[in-house]
Short mmCIF file of C-alpha atoms in Angstrom, two decimals:
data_model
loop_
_atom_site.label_atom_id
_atom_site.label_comp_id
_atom_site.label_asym_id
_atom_site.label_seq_id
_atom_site.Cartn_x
_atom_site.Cartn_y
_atom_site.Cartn_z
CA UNK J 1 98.24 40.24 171.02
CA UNK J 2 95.97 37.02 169.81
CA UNK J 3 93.10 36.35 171.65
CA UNK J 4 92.54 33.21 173.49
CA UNK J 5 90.04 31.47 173.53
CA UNK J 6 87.89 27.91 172.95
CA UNK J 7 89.09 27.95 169.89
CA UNK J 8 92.87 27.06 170.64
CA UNK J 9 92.25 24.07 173.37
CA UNK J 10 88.87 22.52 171.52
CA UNK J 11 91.40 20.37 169.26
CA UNK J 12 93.62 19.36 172.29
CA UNK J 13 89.91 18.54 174.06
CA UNK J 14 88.55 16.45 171.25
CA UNK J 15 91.60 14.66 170.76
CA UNK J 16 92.04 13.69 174.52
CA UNK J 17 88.15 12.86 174.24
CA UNK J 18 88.72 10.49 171.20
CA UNK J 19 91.81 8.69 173.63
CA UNK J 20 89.40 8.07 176.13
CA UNK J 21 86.78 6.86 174.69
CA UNK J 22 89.23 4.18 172.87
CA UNK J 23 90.40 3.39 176.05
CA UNK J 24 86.70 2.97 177.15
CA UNK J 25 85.76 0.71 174.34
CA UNK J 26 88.65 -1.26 175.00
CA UNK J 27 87.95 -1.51 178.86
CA UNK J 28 84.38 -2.66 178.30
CA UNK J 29 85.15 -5.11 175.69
CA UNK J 30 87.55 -6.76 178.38
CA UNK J 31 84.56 -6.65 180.63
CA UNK J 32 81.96 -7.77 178.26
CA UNK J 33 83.78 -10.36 176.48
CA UNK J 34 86.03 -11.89 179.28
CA UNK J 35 84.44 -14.03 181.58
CA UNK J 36 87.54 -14.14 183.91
CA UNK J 37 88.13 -10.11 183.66
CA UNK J 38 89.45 -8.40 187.15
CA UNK J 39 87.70 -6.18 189.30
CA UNK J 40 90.57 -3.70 188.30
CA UNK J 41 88.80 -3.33 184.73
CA UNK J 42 85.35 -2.51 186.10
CA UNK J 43 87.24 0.61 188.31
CA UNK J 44 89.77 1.33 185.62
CA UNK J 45 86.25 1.88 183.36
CA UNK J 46 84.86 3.95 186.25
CA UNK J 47 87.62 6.50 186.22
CA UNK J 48 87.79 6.83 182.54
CA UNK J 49 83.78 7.83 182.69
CA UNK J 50 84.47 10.15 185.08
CA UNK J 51 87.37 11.91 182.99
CA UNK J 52 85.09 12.13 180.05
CA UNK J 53 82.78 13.96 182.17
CA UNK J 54 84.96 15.91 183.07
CA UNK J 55 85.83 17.12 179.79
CA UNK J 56 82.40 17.27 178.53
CA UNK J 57 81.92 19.29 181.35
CA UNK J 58 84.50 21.65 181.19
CA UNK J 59 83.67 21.90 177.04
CA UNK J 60 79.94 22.63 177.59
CA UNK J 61 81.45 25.88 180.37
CA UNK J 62 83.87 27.13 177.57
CA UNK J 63 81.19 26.76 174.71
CA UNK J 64 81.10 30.59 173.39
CA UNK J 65 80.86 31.02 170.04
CA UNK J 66 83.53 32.95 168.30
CA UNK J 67 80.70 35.18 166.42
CA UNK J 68 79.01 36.35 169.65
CA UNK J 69 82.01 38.35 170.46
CA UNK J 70 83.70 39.12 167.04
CA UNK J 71 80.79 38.94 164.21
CA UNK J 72 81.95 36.91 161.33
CA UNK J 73 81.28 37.41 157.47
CA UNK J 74 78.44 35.17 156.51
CA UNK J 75 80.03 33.42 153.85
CA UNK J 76 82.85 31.92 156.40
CA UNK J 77 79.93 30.17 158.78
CA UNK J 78 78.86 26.57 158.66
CA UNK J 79 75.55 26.59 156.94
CA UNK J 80 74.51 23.57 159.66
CA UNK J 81 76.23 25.57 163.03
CA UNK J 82 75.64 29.18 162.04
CA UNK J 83 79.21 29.49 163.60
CA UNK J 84 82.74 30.29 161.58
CA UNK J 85 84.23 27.26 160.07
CA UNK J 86 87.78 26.12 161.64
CA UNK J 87 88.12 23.26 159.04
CA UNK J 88 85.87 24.02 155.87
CA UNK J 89 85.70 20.80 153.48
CA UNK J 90 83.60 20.88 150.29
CA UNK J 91 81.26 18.06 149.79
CA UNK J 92 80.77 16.92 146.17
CA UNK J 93 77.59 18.99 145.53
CA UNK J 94 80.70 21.66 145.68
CA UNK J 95 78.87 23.31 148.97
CA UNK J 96 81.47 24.20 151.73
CA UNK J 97 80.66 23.41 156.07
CA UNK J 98 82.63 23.03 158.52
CA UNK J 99 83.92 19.43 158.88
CA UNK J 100 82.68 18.01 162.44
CA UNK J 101 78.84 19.45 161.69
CA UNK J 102 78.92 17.75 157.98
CA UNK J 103 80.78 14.45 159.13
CA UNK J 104 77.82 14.46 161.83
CA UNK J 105 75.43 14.65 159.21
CA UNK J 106 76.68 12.22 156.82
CA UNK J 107 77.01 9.68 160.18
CA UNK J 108 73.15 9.87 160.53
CA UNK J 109 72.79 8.23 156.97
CA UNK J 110 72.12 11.34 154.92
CA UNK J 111 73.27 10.84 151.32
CA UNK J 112 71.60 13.95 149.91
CA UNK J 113 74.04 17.68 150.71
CA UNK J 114 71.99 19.69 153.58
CA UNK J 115 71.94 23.14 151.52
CA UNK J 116 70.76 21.81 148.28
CA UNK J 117 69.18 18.62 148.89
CA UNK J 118 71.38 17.01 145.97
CA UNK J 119 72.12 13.48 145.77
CA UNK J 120 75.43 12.70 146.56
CA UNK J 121 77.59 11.13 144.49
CA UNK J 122 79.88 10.39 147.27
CA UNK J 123 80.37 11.38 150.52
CA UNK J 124 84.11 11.98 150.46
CA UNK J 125 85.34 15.06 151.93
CA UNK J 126 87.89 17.87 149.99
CA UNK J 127 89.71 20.76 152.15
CA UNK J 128 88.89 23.88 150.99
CA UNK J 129 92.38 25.71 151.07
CA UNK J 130 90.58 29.01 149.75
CA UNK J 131 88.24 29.66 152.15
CA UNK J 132 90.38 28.17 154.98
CA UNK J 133 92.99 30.90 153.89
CA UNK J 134 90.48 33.75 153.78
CA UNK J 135 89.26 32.52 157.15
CA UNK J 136 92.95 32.59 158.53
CA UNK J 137 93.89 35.91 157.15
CA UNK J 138 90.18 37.89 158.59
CA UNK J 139 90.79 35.90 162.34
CA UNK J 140 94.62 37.33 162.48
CA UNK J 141 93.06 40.85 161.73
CA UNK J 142 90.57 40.06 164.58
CA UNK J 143 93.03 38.60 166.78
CA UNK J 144 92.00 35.05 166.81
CA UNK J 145 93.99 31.74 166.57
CA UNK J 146 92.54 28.90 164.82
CA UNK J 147 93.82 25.70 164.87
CA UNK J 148 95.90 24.17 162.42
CA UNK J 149 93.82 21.90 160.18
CA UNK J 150 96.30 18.66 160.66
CA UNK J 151 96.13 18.48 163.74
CA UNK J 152 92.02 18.22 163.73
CA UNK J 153 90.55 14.88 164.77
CA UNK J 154 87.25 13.79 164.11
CA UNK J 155 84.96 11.90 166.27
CA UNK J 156 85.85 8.77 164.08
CA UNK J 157 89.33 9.42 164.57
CA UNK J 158 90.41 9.93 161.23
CA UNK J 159 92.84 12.02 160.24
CA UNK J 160 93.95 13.66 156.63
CA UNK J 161 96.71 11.61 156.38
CA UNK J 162 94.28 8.42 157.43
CA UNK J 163 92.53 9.48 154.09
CA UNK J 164 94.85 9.61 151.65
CA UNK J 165 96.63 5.97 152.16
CA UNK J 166 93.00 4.68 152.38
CA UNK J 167 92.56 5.91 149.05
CA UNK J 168 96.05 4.57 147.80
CA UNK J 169 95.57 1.29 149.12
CA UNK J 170 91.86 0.69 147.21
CA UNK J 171 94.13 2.27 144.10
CA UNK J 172 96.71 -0.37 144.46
CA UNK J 173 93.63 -3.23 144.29
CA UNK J 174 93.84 -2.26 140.40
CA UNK J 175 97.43 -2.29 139.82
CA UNK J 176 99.86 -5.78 139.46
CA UNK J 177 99.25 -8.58 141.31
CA UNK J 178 101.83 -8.01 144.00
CA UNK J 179 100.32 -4.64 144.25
CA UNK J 180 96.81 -5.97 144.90
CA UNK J 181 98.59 -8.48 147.67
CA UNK J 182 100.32 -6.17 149.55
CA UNK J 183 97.31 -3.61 149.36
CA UNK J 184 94.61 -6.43 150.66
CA UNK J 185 96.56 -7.67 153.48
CA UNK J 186 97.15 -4.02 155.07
CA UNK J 187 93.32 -3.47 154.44
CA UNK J 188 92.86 -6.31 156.50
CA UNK J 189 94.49 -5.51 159.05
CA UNK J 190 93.77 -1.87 159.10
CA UNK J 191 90.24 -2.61 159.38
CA UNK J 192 90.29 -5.06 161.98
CA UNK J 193 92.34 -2.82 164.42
CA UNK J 194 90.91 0.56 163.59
CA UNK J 195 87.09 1.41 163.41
CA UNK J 196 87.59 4.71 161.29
CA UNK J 197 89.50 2.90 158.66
CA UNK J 198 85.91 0.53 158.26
CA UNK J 199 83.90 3.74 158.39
CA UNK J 200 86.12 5.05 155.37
CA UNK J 201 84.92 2.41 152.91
CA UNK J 202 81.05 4.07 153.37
CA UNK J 203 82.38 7.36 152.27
CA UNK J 204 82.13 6.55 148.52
CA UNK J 205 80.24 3.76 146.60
CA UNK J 206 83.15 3.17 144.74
CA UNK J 207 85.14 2.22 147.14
CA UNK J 208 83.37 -1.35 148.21
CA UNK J 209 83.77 -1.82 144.12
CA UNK J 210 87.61 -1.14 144.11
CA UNK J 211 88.17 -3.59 146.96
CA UNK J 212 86.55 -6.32 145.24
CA UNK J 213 87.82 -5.41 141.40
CA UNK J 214 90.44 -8.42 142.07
CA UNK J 215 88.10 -10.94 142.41
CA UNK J 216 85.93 -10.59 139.70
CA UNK J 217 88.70 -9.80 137.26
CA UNK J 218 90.68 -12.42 138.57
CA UNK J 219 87.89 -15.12 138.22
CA UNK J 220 87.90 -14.33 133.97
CA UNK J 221 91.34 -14.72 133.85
CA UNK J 222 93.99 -17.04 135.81
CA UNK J 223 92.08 -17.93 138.79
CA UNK J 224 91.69 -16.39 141.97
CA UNK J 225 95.14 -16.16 144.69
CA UNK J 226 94.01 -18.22 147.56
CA UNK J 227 95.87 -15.32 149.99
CA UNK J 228 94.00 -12.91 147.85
CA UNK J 229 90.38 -13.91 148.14
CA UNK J 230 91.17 -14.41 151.98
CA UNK J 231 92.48 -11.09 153.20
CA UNK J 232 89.70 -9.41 150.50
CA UNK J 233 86.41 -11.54 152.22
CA UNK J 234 88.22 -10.85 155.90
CA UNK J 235 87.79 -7.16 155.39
CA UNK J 236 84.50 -7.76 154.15
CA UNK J 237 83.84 -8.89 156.81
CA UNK J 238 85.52 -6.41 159.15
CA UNK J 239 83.41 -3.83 157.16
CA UNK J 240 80.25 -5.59 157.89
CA UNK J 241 80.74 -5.11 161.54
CA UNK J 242 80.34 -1.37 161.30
CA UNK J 243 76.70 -0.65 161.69
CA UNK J 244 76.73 2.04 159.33
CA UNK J 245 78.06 -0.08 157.06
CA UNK J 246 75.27 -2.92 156.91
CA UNK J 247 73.32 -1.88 154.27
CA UNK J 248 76.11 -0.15 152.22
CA UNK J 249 77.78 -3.27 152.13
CA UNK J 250 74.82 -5.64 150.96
CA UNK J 251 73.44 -3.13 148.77
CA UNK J 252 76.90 -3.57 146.65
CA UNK J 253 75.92 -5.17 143.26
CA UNK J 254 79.03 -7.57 143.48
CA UNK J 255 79.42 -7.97 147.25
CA UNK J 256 76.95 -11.54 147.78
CA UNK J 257 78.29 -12.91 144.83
CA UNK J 258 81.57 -12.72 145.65
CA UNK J 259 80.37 -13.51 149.00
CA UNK J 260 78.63 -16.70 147.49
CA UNK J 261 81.94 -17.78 145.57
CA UNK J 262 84.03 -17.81 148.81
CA UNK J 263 81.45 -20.20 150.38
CA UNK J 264 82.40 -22.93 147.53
CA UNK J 265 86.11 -22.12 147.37
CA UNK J 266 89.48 -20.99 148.89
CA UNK J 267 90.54 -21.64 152.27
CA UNK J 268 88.46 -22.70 154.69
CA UNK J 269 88.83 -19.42 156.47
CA UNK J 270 87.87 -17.48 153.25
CA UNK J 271 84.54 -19.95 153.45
CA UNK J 272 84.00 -19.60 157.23
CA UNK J 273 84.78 -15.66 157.28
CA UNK J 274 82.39 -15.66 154.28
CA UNK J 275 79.49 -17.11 156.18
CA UNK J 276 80.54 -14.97 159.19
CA UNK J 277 79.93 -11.61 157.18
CA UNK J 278 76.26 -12.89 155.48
CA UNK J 279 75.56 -13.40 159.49
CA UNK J 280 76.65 -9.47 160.27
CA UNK J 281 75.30 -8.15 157.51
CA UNK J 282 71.82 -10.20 158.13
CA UNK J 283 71.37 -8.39 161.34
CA UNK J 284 69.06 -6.19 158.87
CA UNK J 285 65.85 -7.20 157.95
CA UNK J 286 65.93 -5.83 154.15
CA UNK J 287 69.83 -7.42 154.40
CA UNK J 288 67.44 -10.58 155.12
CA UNK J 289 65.63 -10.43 152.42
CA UNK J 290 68.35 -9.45 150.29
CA UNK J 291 70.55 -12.38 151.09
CA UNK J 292 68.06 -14.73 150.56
CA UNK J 293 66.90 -14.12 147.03
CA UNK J 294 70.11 -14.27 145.98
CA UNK J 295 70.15 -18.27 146.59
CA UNK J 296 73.01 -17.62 149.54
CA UNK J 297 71.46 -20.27 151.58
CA UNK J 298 72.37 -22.99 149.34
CA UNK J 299 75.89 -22.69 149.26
CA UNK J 300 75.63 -21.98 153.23
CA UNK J 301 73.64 -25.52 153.50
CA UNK J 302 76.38 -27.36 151.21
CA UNK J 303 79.31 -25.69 153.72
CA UNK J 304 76.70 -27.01 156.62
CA UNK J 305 76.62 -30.60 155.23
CA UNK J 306 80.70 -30.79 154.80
CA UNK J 307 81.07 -30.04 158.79
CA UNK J 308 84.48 -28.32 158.94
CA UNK J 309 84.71 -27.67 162.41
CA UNK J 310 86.18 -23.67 161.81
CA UNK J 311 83.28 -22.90 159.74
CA UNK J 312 80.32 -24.71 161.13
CA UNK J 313 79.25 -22.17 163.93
CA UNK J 314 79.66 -19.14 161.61
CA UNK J 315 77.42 -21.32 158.84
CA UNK J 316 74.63 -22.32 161.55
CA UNK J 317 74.37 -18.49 162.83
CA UNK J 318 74.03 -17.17 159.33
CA UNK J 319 71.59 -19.59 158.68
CA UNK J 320 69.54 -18.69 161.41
CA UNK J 321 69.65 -15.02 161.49
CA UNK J 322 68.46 -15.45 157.86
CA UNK J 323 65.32 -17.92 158.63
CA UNK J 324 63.40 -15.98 160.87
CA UNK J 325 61.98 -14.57 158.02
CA UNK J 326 59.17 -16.54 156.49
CA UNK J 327 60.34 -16.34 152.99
CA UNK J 328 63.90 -17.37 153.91
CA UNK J 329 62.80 -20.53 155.82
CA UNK J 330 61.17 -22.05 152.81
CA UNK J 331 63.93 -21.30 150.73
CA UNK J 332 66.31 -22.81 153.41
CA UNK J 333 63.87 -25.88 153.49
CA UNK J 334 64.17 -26.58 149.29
CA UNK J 335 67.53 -26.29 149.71
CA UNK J 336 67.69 -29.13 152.07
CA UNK J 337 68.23 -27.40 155.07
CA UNK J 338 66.22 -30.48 157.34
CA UNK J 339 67.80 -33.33 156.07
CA UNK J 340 71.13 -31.70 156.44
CA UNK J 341 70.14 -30.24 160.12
CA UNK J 342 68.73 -32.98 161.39
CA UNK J 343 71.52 -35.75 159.97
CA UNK J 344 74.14 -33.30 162.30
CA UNK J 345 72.18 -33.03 165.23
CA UNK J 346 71.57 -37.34 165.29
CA UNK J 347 76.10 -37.44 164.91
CA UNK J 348 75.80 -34.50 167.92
CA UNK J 349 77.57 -32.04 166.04
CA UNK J 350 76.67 -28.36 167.16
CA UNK J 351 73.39 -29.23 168.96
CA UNK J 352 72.33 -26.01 170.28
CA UNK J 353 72.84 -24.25 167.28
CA UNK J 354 70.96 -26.44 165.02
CA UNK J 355 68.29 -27.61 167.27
CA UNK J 356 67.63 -23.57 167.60
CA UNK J 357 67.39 -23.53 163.68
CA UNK J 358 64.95 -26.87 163.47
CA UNK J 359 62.92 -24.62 165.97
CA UNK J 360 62.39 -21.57 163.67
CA UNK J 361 61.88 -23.68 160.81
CA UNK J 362 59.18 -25.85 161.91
CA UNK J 363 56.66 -22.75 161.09
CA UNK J 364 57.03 -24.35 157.90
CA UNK J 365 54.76 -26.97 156.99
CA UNK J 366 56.98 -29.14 154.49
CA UNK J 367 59.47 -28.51 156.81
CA UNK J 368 57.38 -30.25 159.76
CA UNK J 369 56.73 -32.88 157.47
CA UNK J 370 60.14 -33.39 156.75
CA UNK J 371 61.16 -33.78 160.10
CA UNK J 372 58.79 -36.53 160.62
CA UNK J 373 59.64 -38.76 157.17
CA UNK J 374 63.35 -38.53 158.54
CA UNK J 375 62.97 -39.93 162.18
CA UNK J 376 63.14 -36.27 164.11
CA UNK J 377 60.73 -37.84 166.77
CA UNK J 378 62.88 -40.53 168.04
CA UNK J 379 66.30 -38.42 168.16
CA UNK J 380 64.38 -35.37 169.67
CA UNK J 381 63.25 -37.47 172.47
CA UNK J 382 66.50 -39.07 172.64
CA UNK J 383 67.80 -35.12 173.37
CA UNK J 384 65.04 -34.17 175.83
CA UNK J 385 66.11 -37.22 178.08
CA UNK J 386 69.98 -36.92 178.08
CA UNK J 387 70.68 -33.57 177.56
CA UNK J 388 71.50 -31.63 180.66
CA UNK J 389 70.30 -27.88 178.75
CA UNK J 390 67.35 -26.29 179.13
CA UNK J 391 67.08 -24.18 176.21
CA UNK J 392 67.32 -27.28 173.97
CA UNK J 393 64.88 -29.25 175.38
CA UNK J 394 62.25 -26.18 175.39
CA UNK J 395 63.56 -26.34 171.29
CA UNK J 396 62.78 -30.18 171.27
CA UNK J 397 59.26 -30.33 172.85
CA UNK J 398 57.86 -27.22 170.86
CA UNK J 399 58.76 -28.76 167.62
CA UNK J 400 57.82 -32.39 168.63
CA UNK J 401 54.17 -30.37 169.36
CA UNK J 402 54.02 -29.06 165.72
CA UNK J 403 54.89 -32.48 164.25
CA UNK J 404 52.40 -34.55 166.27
CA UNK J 405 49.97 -31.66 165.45
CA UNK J 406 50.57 -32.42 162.08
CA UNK J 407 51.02 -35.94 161.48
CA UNK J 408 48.88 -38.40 163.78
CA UNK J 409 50.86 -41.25 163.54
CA UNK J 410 53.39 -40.34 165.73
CA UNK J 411 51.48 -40.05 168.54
CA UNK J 412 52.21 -43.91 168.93
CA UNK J 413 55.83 -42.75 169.63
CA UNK J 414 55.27 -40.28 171.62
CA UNK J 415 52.65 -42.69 173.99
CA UNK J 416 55.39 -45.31 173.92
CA UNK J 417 58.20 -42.91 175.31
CA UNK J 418 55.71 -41.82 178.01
CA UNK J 419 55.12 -45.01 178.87
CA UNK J 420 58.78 -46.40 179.12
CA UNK J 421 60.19 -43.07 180.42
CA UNK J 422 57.81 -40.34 181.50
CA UNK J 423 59.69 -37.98 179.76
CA UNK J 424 57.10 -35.68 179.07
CA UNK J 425 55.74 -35.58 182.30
CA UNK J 426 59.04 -35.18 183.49
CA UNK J 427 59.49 -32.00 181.36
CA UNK J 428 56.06 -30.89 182.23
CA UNK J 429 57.34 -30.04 185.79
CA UNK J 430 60.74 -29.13 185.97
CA UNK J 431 61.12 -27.64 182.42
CA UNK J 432 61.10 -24.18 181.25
CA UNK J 433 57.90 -22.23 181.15
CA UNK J 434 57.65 -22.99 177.50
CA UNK J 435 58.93 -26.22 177.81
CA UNK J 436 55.86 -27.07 180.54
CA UNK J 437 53.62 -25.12 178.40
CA UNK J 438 54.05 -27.26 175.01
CA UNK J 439 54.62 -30.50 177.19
CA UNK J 440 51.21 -30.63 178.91
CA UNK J 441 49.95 -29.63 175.59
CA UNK J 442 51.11 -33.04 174.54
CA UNK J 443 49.95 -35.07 177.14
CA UNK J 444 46.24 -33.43 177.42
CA UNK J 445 46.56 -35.02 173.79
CA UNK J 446 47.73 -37.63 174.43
CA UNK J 447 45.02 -38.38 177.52
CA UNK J 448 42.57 -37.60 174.75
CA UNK J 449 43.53 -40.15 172.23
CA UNK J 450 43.83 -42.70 174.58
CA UNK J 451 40.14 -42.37 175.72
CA UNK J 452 39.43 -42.33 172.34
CA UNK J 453 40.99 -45.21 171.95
CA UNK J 454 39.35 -47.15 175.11
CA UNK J 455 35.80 -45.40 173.88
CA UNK J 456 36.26 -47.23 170.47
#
């Protein structure tokens, strides 16, 4: 008679642990992202927790290893758990561990294998039917039940079968034109809805490549399929959102070009979905730096300056995320980032978003001194009396400080509006605590130049 034991219910516990969590992510999304969300969410979130406790619980009592009770042959344990493998893979140094413990280690960024410190050349994962075989043959003379391999899970969720049309799909991107459609639009998808299918594409560096391969072999030829070009720079960007993903992604030799292209051409979704996945992927600083030498801000500041309403939020984020870095902002400035910023801002279109980037890039000295040639004192004034938000007169005042710091002449201006308004001193008191802070600056300056003036 078998034995029973953890082994037999671990697959049925990891897969009911993998359904929960979904349902978790899902649950706090709704909460997260939904203003108007119901108090049913927040308890339907609470009992889900407590179910994965639960289970971790009751996991962490049945937790004895098969090999303290049965010893196992060396050569059919995990080199990274020490315990017998239930679904050996081979990576491609052509070293065999058990799939959970290498998946684990290949999820913490490694790229070299764990036994022989060898590069990989990718991190895609083969069964190995052998040693699964001789595995299943010495646990039936001991007794033991394994679990079938197919019905494993991982912790990403993917499954065998998950793999293998992955890897037809990016096959198809090669083949006739219909072929690369069809194949683009179910990546799409596929990576929008499902999280493991965007964790797939970091398992190989070819596989970023393949995706692309239309584009760029398109682009020689015929032209590039409008339909195309969108559903291949949407997954792009649905890649981009995995973290693990980030630097993969940027890294790609042909990913910001392409990425550039789409900002000049196709639909205006390809464009705004292009800007939108320069913005993910600049969430890391090298991915900063990255994106910037490559001269991505200029095609971002000519989509900026044509104000399509569906792409100008996704534009003005990327731009920002990319200009807190110093050499960024001075790239973003010779590529006319001011004039173009500031000419929106005066027509009100997307104030808070561009007011926050005039903030970061008055660090910049031509940048301040741009502001001033192009009339940035009068319209930021303008803001800091009308607007009814905080946060964008704080942005006002503090660069209205550099610019008088840096050009004397329009102190006139700002002694004028003082005079006729008292905006400043209005700001001074009932403003933010930066917004006071840089406003008194002003007027203790402005105090100053008046007696000054008076001594003289």
């Amino acid at each position: 008679m078998a034995k029973t034991g953890i082994v037999d219910s671990d697959s049925t516990v990891m897969a009911k642990t993998i359904e929960l969590k979904r349902e978790l992510d899902k649950l706090v999304r709704l909460i997260v992202d939904d203003e108007d969300y119901r108090t049913e969410t927040i308890d339907q979130a609470k009992e889900t927790l407590c179910a994965l406790k639960q289970l971790k619980m009751k996991k962490r009592s049945s937790s004895v290893k098969l090999h303290e009770t049965v010893p196992c042959p060396e050569e059919f344990k995990c080199p990274l758990s020490k315990e017998l493998m239930r679904d050996p893979v081979v990576l491609s140094s052509g070293q065999t561990f058990d799939r959970p413990y290498i998946q684990r280690w290949l999820k913490a960024g490694n790229r070299t294998c764990p036994r022989t410190q060898q590069v990989l050349s990718h991190t895609i994962l083969t069964p190995n039917y052998l040693i699964r075989e001789m595995i299943s043959q010495w646990c039936k003379s001991q007794g033991i039940e394994l679990p079938n391999p197919v019905q494993y899970v991982n912790e990403e969720g993917i499954t065998e079968a998950d793999r293998y049309h992955f890897l037809s799909l990016l096959e198809k991107m090669s083949g006739s034109s219909s072929e690369q459609k069809d194949a683009a639009k179910e990546l799409r998808l596929l990576t929008k809805r499902m999280p493991s299918f965007r964790a797939l594409f970091g398992e190989s560096v070819d596989a970023i490549p393949q995706l692309l391969s239309p584009l760029s072999e398109n682009k020689s030829k015929s032209g590039i399929n409008p339909s195309l070009q969108e559903d291949v720079i949407t997954t792009l960007l649905n890649l981009s959102i995995h973290d693990n993903n980030k630097k993969l992604v940027a890294e790609t030799p042909m990913v910001i070009p392409v990425l550039m292209d789409a900002l000049r051409s196709g639909t205006i979704e390809t464009r705004s979905n292009a800007a939108a996945a320069l913005f993910t992927l600049s969430a890391l600083d090298s991915n900063k730096e990255l994106i910037g030498k490559s001269g991505a801000l200029k095609p971002l500041m000519e989509l900026l300056e044509e104000g399509h309403p569906l792409a100008m939020k996704d534009v003005a984020s990327a731009v920002f995320n990319l200009c807190i870095i110093h050499e960024n902002k001075s790239r973003a400035v010779r590529d006319g980032a001011v004039r173009v910023i500031l000419k929106k801002i005066m027509d009100g279109v997307h104030v808070d978003e561009l007011l926050a980037i005039l903030a970061v890039l008055s660090t910049n000295h031509r940048a301040v001194e741009e502001m001033g040639d192009l009339g940035a004192v009068s319209c930021l004034l303008r803001i800091i009396r009308e607007s009814t938000c905080e946060r964008n007169k704080e942005n006002c005042i503090a660069i209205l400080h550099t610019i008088c710091l840096n050009d004397r002449t329009k102190w006139k201006a700002m002694r004028e509006e003082e005079n006729t308004y008292g905006t400043i001193s209005r700001l001074a008191q009932d403003g933010t605590a930066r917004a006071k802070r840089k406003a008194t600056g002003i007027l203790e300056r402005l105090r100053r130049v008046v007696n000054l003036t008076h001594t003289a």
